[in-house]
C-alpha cells in the first residue's frame, strides 16, 4: 500500500485546475444504462472509483471507449448481464446506483448489498422502499438485492431522510416508469442537479431540479443523438484545496470550478480570515500569511455545510486561533480522523456527534492512518502544518476521490511525495 510523506511548513501559492466531480460522474455513468443510443461524457475525473464504475459497466458487457482526452463513450447495446457483483460493490458503495437504471430499463437487476463502511452503517432501505412503492419486487438473499418489475410505475414518494444516492437511484428508475413520480424531501446537492440535467439531455422529463420536490414524467425510451455531456466541477476537491491554502496562510487561485456550489464553504472560510474573490468559474483565496481563526460548523444536507468537508475543516481548526465546535449530523461515525490528529498533538474532545477543538499554534508530525476518503485528505492537510514529516498510510482511500493529489499540492508549493510500499 502506498504512503504519502508530507514535510510541513510550506505556504501554498499558485494556480490549479479543478477536476470533474466524482459524485456527479458516478451517477451519470450509471445513468448511461438508460440510453439506447451511445452517449459521450467529458470532464470525467481520473479516479479509482471511476475505474471501478467502468469495470462494473464492462462486467455487464457494455462497450466503453475512452479517447485521448479521457472522454468516455458508453454504448449499452451489447449489455449481457444485469448484475453488480460483490467483488466490485465492496470497494465502492456507489455501485448501488446501477440498481434503479437496470430495473427501469431491463426489468431486472441483481446488485450486491453494499455492507458497512468506516463512516457508519449506511443502509439502502430508502432506495428499496421507494422502488417497492413503484411496483418492484425485491428480495434480499445471499447478500444480493434481486429486483424485478415488468414496468415500474410512477407514484408519490416522501423520502424519510434526505439521501443523495437514494434520490439519484429513484430519479433514474422513474425516468422510464409509467406515469409521473414525485419525490418529496429529495436531496438538493449540485451533483443531483447535474444528474437531472444529464437525464433531461437523454430525453427525460424532470422538473423541480435543485428543489426538494422533484417531478419525473416517465417516457417510453431514451435515444439521444450525438450527446456529449460535460460533468460539473468537483466542489469537494475545490473546498479541500481552499482549506489547504487557508491552513497554510497561503494564496491560491482555482480554475474550472463552480463557486455557486460552495457558498457555505466560502462563507466559513471568510470567517477564518480568508479574503476570497470569485468569478463564474474561478475562486481566489488569500490568507495574507495569517493563522486562521477557529470556525464552528454543523454538517447537514445541501445547502448546509457538507459532511464531505467536515474533516478538512477539523484539520484547519486544530491550528486556528480560538475554540470551535464541530457537529456531524449526517453520518454517525465520522470522527475517525480526530484520533489521528490527536496523535499529532491536536487538542480535541469528542462528545457524541460533537467535537470541541482548542486551536494550537502547530501540530507535530506523526505516522497516521487514513480511514476513509475525506479523513485521508484531512490528514494530508494536517501534515502541511505539522513540524516534521507526516506519513499518511492507507492512501488508497485518497485515490478514490482526489485526482493526482500529490502533483496538485506540489504545484502549489507543498513538499509531498508518494512512497510505494
Ligand atoms: C453521498 C455521497 C457522499 C456524501 C453523502 C452525504 C456519493 C457517491 N456519495 O453518499 O460523498 O458524504 O452523500 O452528503 O454521492 N440513509 C439511510 N437509508 C438509506 C440511505 C441513506 O438511512 O436508504 C442515511 C445514511 O445512513 C446517512 C444519511 O442517510 O446517515 C445520508 O446518506 P446519503 O445521502 O444516502 O449518502 P450517500 O448517498 O451514500
Coordinates of C-alpha atoms and ligand atoms in Angstrom, one line a residue:
X1 CA 0.0 0.0 0.0
X2 CA 1.4 3.4 -1.0
X3 CA 2.0 6.1 1.6
X4 CA 2.3 9.9 1.4
X5 CA 5.1 11.7 3.2
X6 CA 4.4 15.4 3.8
X7 CA 7.0 17.8 5.2
X8 CA 5.1 20.5 6.9
X9 CA 5.7 24.2 6.9
X10 CA 5.3 25.4 3.3
X11 CA 2.8 28.2 2.4
X12 CA 0.6 27.2 -0.6
X13 CA 0.7 29.5 -3.5
X14 CA -0.2 29.3 -7.2
X15 CA -3.0 28.2 -9.6
X16 CA -4.7 24.9 -10.0
X17 CA -7.3 23.4 -12.3
X18 CA -10.2 21.5 -10.6
X19 CA -11.3 18.1 -11.9
X20 CA -14.8 16.9 -12.7
X21 CA -17.0 16.0 -9.7
X22 CA -16.6 12.3 -8.6
X23 CA -20.1 12.3 -7.1
X24 CA -21.7 13.6 -10.3
X25 CA -19.6 11.3 -12.6
X26 CA -20.6 8.2 -10.7
X27 CA -24.5 8.5 -11.1
X28 CA -24.1 9.9 -14.6
X29 CA -22.1 6.9 -15.7
X30 CA -24.7 4.7 -14.1
X31 CA -27.5 6.7 -15.9
X32 CA -25.9 5.9 -19.3
X33 CA -27.5 2.4 -18.8
X34 CA -30.9 4.1 -19.6
X35 CA -29.8 5.2 -23.0
X36 CA -30.5 3.0 -26.1
X37 CA -28.0 5.1 -28.2
X38 CA -24.3 5.7 -27.4
X39 CA -23.5 8.8 -25.2
X40 CA -20.3 10.5 -24.5
X41 CA -19.3 12.0 -21.2
X42 CA -16.4 14.6 -20.6
X43 CA -14.6 16.1 -17.7
X44 CA -14.6 12.7 -16.0
X45 CA -12.0 12.7 -13.2
X46 CA -9.3 10.2 -13.3
X47 CA -10.0 8.3 -10.1
X48 CA -10.1 4.8 -8.7
X49 CA -13.9 5.0 -8.2
X50 CA -14.4 5.8 -11.8
X51 CA -12.2 2.9 -12.9
X52 CA -14.4 0.7 -10.7
X53 CA -17.5 2.0 -12.3
X54 CA -16.1 1.4 -15.8
X55 CA -15.1 -2.2 -14.7
X56 CA -18.7 -2.6 -13.4
X57 CA -20.2 -1.5 -16.8
X58 CA -17.6 -3.7 -18.6
X59 CA -18.7 -6.6 -16.4
X60 CA -22.2 -6.1 -17.8
X61 CA -20.9 -6.4 -21.3
X62 CA -21.2 -2.8 -22.2
X63 CA -18.9 -1.3 -24.8
X64 CA -16.8 1.5 -23.4
X65 CA -14.4 3.7 -25.5
X66 CA -12.1 6.2 -23.9
X67 CA -10.5 8.8 -26.2
X68 CA -7.2 10.7 -25.9
X69 CA -8.9 13.5 -23.9
X70 CA -10.3 10.9 -21.5
X71 CA -13.9 11.4 -22.8
X72 CA -15.8 8.2 -22.2
X73 CA -18.3 6.8 -24.8
X74 CA -20.8 4.3 -23.5
X75 CA -22.8 2.1 -25.8
X76 CA -25.2 -0.2 -23.9
X77 CA -26.4 -2.2 -26.9
X78 CA -24.1 -5.1 -26.1
X79 CA -25.3 -5.5 -22.5
X80 CA -25.4 -9.1 -21.5
X81 CA -25.5 -9.2 -17.6
X82 CA -27.8 -7.3 -15.3
X83 CA -25.6 -7.7 -12.3
X84 CA -23.3 -5.8 -9.9
X85 CA -21.1 -8.4 -8.2
X86 CA -19.9 -8.2 -4.6
X87 CA -16.2 -8.0 -5.7
X88 CA -16.8 -4.6 -7.3
X89 CA -19.6 -3.3 -4.9
X90 CA -17.5 -4.0 -1.8
X91 CA -14.9 -1.5 -3.0
X92 CA -17.4 1.2 -3.9
X93 CA -20.8 1.7 -2.3
X94 CA -21.9 3.9 -5.1
X95 CA -22.3 0.8 -7.3
X96 CA -25.8 0.7 -5.8
X97 CA -26.6 3.4 -8.4
X98 CA -26.9 0.8 -11.2
X99 CA -30.0 -0.7 -9.4
X100 CA -32.5 2.0 -10.5
X101 CA -31.5 2.2 -14.2
X102 CA -31.1 -1.6 -14.7
X103 CA -34.5 -2.3 -13.2
X104 CA -36.2 0.5 -15.0
X105 CA -34.9 -0.3 -18.5
X106 CA -34.5 -4.0 -18.4
X107 CA -37.0 -5.1 -15.7
X108 CA -34.4 -6.9 -13.6
X109 CA -31.3 -6.3 -11.5
X110 CA -29.0 -8.3 -9.2
X111 CA -26.9 -6.0 -7.1
X112 CA -24.7 -6.9 -4.2
X113 CA -25.7 -5.3 -0.9
X114 CA -23.0 -2.6 -0.1
X115 CA -22.5 -3.5 3.5
X116 CA -21.0 -1.3 6.2
X117 CA -18.2 1.2 5.8
X118 CA -15.9 3.2 8.0
X119 CA -18.2 6.2 8.5
X120 CA -21.3 4.4 9.6
X121 CA -23.8 1.6 8.7
X122 CA -25.1 3.4 5.5
X123 CA -28.2 1.4 4.8
X124 CA -30.1 1.4 1.4
X125 CA -33.5 0.8 2.9
X126 CA -34.9 4.1 1.4
X127 CA -33.8 3.1 -2.1
X128 CA -35.5 -0.3 -1.7
X129 CA -38.7 1.0 -0.1
X130 CA -39.2 3.6 -2.9
X131 CA -38.6 1.0 -5.7
X132 CA -41.1 -1.3 -4.0
X133 CA -43.7 1.5 -4.0
X134 CA -43.0 1.9 -7.7
X135 CA -44.0 -1.7 -8.2
X136 CA -40.7 -3.6 -8.0
X137 CA -40.5 -7.0 -6.4
X138 CA -37.4 -7.1 -4.2
X139 CA -35.8 -9.9 -2.3
X140 CA -32.5 -9.8 -0.4
X141 CA -30.8 -13.2 -0.4
X142 CA -27.2 -14.3 0.0
X143 CA -26.0 -10.7 0.2
X144 CA -27.7 -9.7 -3.1
X145 CA -30.6 -7.5 -3.9
X146 CA -32.7 -9.3 -6.5
X147 CA -35.2 -6.8 -8.1
X148 CA -37.7 -7.3 -10.8
X149 CA -40.6 -5.4 -12.4
X150 CA -42.4 -5.6 -15.7
X151 CA -42.6 -1.9 -15.8
X152 CA -42.2 0.4 -12.8
X153 CA -45.0 2.9 -12.3
X154 CA -44.8 6.5 -11.1
X155 CA -46.0 7.3 -7.6
X156 CA -45.8 10.0 -4.9
X157 CA -42.8 9.3 -2.7
X158 CA -41.8 11.0 0.5
X159 CA -38.3 10.1 1.5
X160 CA -37.9 9.5 5.3
X161 CA -34.4 11.1 5.2
X162 CA -32.5 13.2 2.7
X163 CA -30.4 10.7 0.8
X164 CA -28.2 11.7 -2.2
X165 CA -27.7 8.4 -3.9
X166 CA -31.2 7.4 -2.8
X167 CA -32.7 10.4 -4.7
X168 CA -30.5 9.7 -7.7
X169 CA -31.4 6.0 -7.9
X170 CA -35.1 6.7 -7.7
X171 CA -34.9 9.5 -10.2
X172 CA -33.2 7.2 -12.7
X173 CA -35.8 4.5 -12.0
X174 CA -38.6 7.0 -12.6
X175 CA -37.4 8.2 -15.9
X176 CA -38.6 5.1 -17.8
X177 CA -41.5 4.3 -15.4
X178 CA -45.2 4.5 -16.5
X179 CA -46.7 7.8 -15.3
X180 CA -45.4 10.5 -13.0
X181 CA -43.2 10.1 -10.0
X182 CA -43.0 12.9 -7.4
X183 CA -40.1 12.7 -4.9
X184 CA -40.5 14.8 -1.8
X185 CA -37.7 15.5 0.6
X186 CA -35.3 14.9 -2.3
X187 CA -31.6 15.7 -2.0
X188 CA -30.7 19.1 -3.5
X189 CA -26.9 18.6 -3.8
X190 CA -25.4 20.1 -7.0
X191 CA -24.5 16.6 -8.1
X192 CA -28.2 15.5 -8.0
X193 CA -28.9 18.6 -10.2
X194 CA -26.1 17.6 -12.6
X195 CA -27.6 14.1 -12.9
X196 CA -31.1 15.6 -13.6
X197 CA -29.7 17.8 -16.3
X198 CA -27.9 14.8 -17.9
X199 CA -31.1 12.8 -17.7
X200 CA -33.0 15.6 -19.4
X201 CA -30.4 15.7 -22.2
X202 CA -31.0 12.0 -22.7
X203 CA -34.7 12.8 -23.2
X204 CA -36.1 12.5 -19.7
X205 CA -38.8 14.9 -18.4
X206 CA -37.6 16.1 -14.9
X207 CA -38.8 19.3 -13.3
X208 CA -38.2 20.8 -9.9
X209 CA -34.4 20.3 -10.4
X210 CA -32.4 21.7 -7.4
X211 CA -35.5 21.8 -5.1
X212 CA -36.7 19.3 -2.5
X213 CA -39.7 18.2 -4.7
X214 CA -38.6 16.6 -8.0
X215 CA -41.2 15.5 -10.5
X216 CA -40.4 13.0 -13.2
X217 CA -42.8 12.3 -16.0
X218 CA -42.0 8.8 -17.3
X219 CA -41.1 8.3 -21.0
X220 CA -41.0 5.2 -23.2
X221 CA -37.4 5.2 -24.2
X222 CA -34.3 7.4 -24.3
X223 CA -32.5 7.7 -27.7
X224 CA -30.4 10.8 -27.6
X225 CA -28.4 11.7 -30.8
X226 CA -24.7 12.6 -30.5
X227 CA -24.9 13.6 -26.9
X228 CA -21.8 14.9 -25.3
X229 CA -22.2 15.9 -21.6
X230 CA -19.6 17.7 -19.5
X231 CA -19.5 16.8 -15.8
X232 CA -19.8 19.6 -13.2
X233 CA -16.5 20.6 -11.4
X234 CA -15.8 19.0 -8.0
X235 CA -16.9 21.2 -5.2
X236 CA -15.3 19.0 -2.5
X237 CA -12.0 19.0 -4.3
X238 CA -12.3 22.7 -4.6
X239 CA -13.1 23.1 -0.9
X240 CA -10.2 20.8 0.1
X241 CA -7.6 22.9 -1.8
X242 CA -9.1 26.2 -0.5
X243 CA -8.9 24.8 3.0
X244 CA -5.3 23.6 2.4
X245 CA -4.4 27.2 1.3
X246 CA -6.2 28.7 4.3
X247 CA -4.5 26.3 6.8
X248 CA -1.0 27.3 5.5
X249 CA -1.7 31.0 5.3
X250 CA -1.5 30.8 1.5
X251 CA -2.7 32.5 -1.6
X252 CA -4.2 30.3 -4.4
X253 CA -6.5 30.6 -7.4
X254 CA -8.6 27.6 -8.5
X255 CA -9.8 27.5 -12.1
X256 CA -12.5 25.4 -13.9
X257 CA -14.6 25.3 -10.7
X258 CA -18.1 26.3 -9.7
X259 CA -18.2 28.8 -6.8
X260 CA -22.0 28.7 -6.6
X261 CA -22.0 25.1 -5.3
X262 CA -19.7 26.1 -2.5
X263 CA -21.4 29.2 -0.9
X264 CA -21.4 27.9 2.7
X265 CA -17.8 26.7 2.5
X266 CA -16.7 30.1 1.1
X267 CA -18.6 31.9 3.9
X268 CA -17.0 29.8 6.5
X269 CA -13.5 30.3 5.0
X270 CA -14.1 34.0 5.1
X271 CA -14.9 33.7 8.8
X272 CA -11.4 32.2 9.3
X273 CA -10.0 35.5 7.9
X274 CA -9.5 34.5 4.3
X275 CA -10.0 37.1 1.6
X276 CA -11.9 35.4 -1.2
X277 CA -12.9 36.6 -4.7
X278 CA -14.9 34.6 -7.2
X279 CA -15.7 34.7 -10.9
X280 CA -18.1 32.4 -12.7
X281 CA -15.6 29.5 -12.8
X282 CA -12.8 30.5 -10.5
X283 CA -12.1 31.2 -6.9
X284 CA -9.1 33.1 -5.4
X285 CA -8.2 32.8 -1.7
X286 CA -5.7 34.9 0.1
X287 CA -4.9 34.3 3.7
X288 CA -2.1 37.0 3.8
X289 CA 0.1 34.7 5.8
X290 CA -2.2 34.8 8.8
X291 CA -3.1 31.9 11.0
X292 CA -6.8 31.1 10.5
X293 CA -9.4 31.9 13.2
X294 CA -11.4 29.0 14.5
X295 CA -14.9 28.4 12.9
X296 CA -17.7 26.2 14.2
X297 CA -19.6 24.1 11.7
X298 CA -22.7 21.9 11.7
X299 CA -23.0 19.4 8.8
X300 CA -26.3 18.8 7.1
X301 CA -27.6 18.2 3.6
X302 CA -27.1 20.8 0.9
X303 CA -27.2 23.9 1.0
X304 CA -25.9 23.5 4.6
X305 CA -22.3 22.7 5.3
X306 CA -21.3 19.4 3.6
X307 CA -20.2 16.4 5.7
X308 CA -17.6 15.8 3.0
X309 CA -15.8 19.0 4.1
X310 CA -16.0 18.3 7.9
X311 CA -12.7 16.5 8.3
X312 CA -10.8 19.2 6.3
X313 CA -12.3 22.0 8.5
X314 CA -11.4 20.0 11.6
X315 CA -7.8 20.0 10.4
X316 CA -7.9 23.7 9.9
X317 CA -9.4 24.2 13.4
X318 CA -6.6 22.2 15.1
X319 CA -4.1 25.1 14.3
X320 CA -6.6 28.0 14.4
X321 CA -6.7 30.8 17.0
X322 CA -9.6 30.1 19.4
X323 CA -12.1 27.2 20.1
X324 CA -14.5 25.7 17.6
X325 CA -17.4 23.2 17.8
X326 CA -17.8 20.7 15.0
X327 CA -21.2 18.9 14.8
X328 CA -21.7 16.0 12.5
X329 CA -25.3 15.2 11.8
X330 CA -25.2 13.2 8.5
X331 CA -23.1 10.1 9.5
X332 CA -22.9 8.6 12.9
X333 CA -19.2 7.7 12.9
X334 CA -17.3 10.3 11.0
X335 CA -14.7 11.5 13.5
X336 CA -12.1 8.8 13.0
X337 CA -9.6 11.4 11.7
X338 CA -9.7 13.1 15.1
X339 CA -7.9 10.2 16.8
X340 CA -5.1 10.5 14.3
X341 CA -5.0 14.3 14.6
X342 CA -4.7 13.9 18.4
X343 CA -1.6 11.8 17.8
X344 CA -0.2 14.9 16.0
X345 CA -0.9 17.0 19.2
X346 CA -4.4 18.3 18.3
X347 CA -6.5 19.3 21.3
X348 CA -9.9 17.9 20.5
X349 CA -12.6 16.3 22.8
X350 CA -15.4 14.3 21.3
X351 CA -18.9 14.2 22.9
X352 CA -21.2 12.0 20.8
X353 CA -21.5 13.8 17.4
X354 CA -19.8 16.9 18.6
X355 CA -16.1 17.7 18.6
X356 CA -14.7 20.6 20.6
X357 CA -11.4 21.8 19.3
X358 CA -8.9 24.2 21.0
X359 CA -6.6 25.6 18.4
X360 CA -2.8 25.3 19.0
X361 CA -0.1 27.1 17.0
X362 CA 1.5 24.0 15.5
X363 CA 0.9 20.2 15.1
X364 CA 3.8 17.7 15.4
X365 CA 4.3 15.2 12.6
X366 CA 3.4 11.5 13.2
X367 CA 2.7 8.4 11.3
X368 CA -1.1 8.4 10.7
X369 CA -3.6 6.1 9.1
X370 CA -6.3 7.1 6.6
X371 CA -9.7 5.5 7.4
X372 CA -11.9 7.0 4.7
X373 CA -11.7 9.3 1.7
X374 CA -12.2 12.7 3.3
X375 CA -10.4 11.7 6.5
X376 CA -7.3 10.9 4.4
X377 CA -7.5 14.4 2.8
X378 CA -7.8 16.0 6.3
X379 CA -4.6 14.2 7.4
X380 CA -2.7 15.5 4.4
X381 CA -3.9 19.0 5.3
X382 CA -2.8 18.4 8.9
X383 CA 0.6 17.3 7.6
X384 CA 1.0 20.5 5.7
X385 CA 1.1 22.4 9.0
X386 CA 2.9 19.8 11.2
X387 CA 6.5 20.2 12.3
X388 CA 8.5 17.3 10.6
X389 CA 7.5 14.5 8.2
X390 CA 3.9 13.2 8.5
X391 CA 3.4 9.8 7.0
X392 CA -0.1 9.1 5.8
X393 CA -0.7 5.3 5.4
X394 CA -3.6 3.6 3.5
X395 CA -3.9 6.3 1.0
X396 CA -5.8 4.1 -1.5
X397 CA -8.8 6.0 0.1
X398 CA -7.4 9.3 -1.3
X399 CA -7.0 7.8 -4.8
X400 CA -10.7 7.0 -4.8
X401 CA -11.6 10.7 -4.7
X402 CA -8.7 13.1 -5.4
X403 CA -7.1 13.2 -8.9
X404 CA -3.2 13.4 -8.6
X405 CA -3.3 15.0 -5.1
X406 CA 0.4 15.0 -4.6
X407 CA 1.1 16.5 -8.1
X408 CA -1.5 19.2 -7.4
X409 CA -0.2 20.1 -4.0
X410 CA 3.4 20.1 -5.3
X411 CA 2.2 22.5 -8.0
X412 CA 1.1 24.8 -5.1
X413 CA 4.5 24.5 -3.3
X414 CA 3.8 21.7 -0.8
X415 CA 6.6 19.2 0.0
X416 CA 4.8 15.9 -0.5
X417 CA 5.8 12.6 -2.0
X418 CA 4.3 9.2 -2.6
X419 CA 6.2 6.2 -1.4
X420 CA 5.2 2.9 -3.0
X421 CA 5.0 0.1 -0.4
Ligands
LIG1 C1 -23.5 10.6 -0.8 C2 -22.1 11.0 -1.3 C3 -21.1 11.1 -0.1 C4 -21.7 12.1 0.9 C5 -23.1 11.8 1.3 C6 -23.8 12.9 2.1 C7 -22.0 9.9 -3.5 C8 -21.5 8.8 -4.3 N1 -21.6 9.9 -2.2 O1 -23.4 9.4 -0.1 O2 -19.9 11.5 -0.6 O3 -20.9 12.0 2.1 O4 -23.9 11.7 0.1 O5 -23.7 14.1 1.5 O6 -22.7 10.8 -3.9 N2 -29.6 6.7 4.8 C9 -30.5 5.8 5.3 N3 -31.1 4.9 4.4 C10 -30.9 4.9 3.0 C11 -30.0 5.9 2.5 C12 -29.4 6.7 3.4 O7 -30.7 5.7 6.5 O8 -31.5 4.2 2.3 C13 -28.9 7.6 5.7 C14 -27.4 7.4 5.7 O9 -27.0 6.3 6.6 C15 -26.8 8.7 6.2 C16 -27.8 9.7 5.5 O10 -29.0 8.9 5.2 O11 -26.9 8.8 7.5 C17 -27.3 10.4 4.3 O12 -26.7 9.4 3.4 P1 -26.8 9.5 1.8 O13 -27.1 10.9 1.4 O14 -27.6 8.4 1.3 O15 -25.3 9.3 1.5 P2 -24.8 8.6 0.1 O16 -25.7 8.8 -1.0 O17 -24.4 7.2 0.4

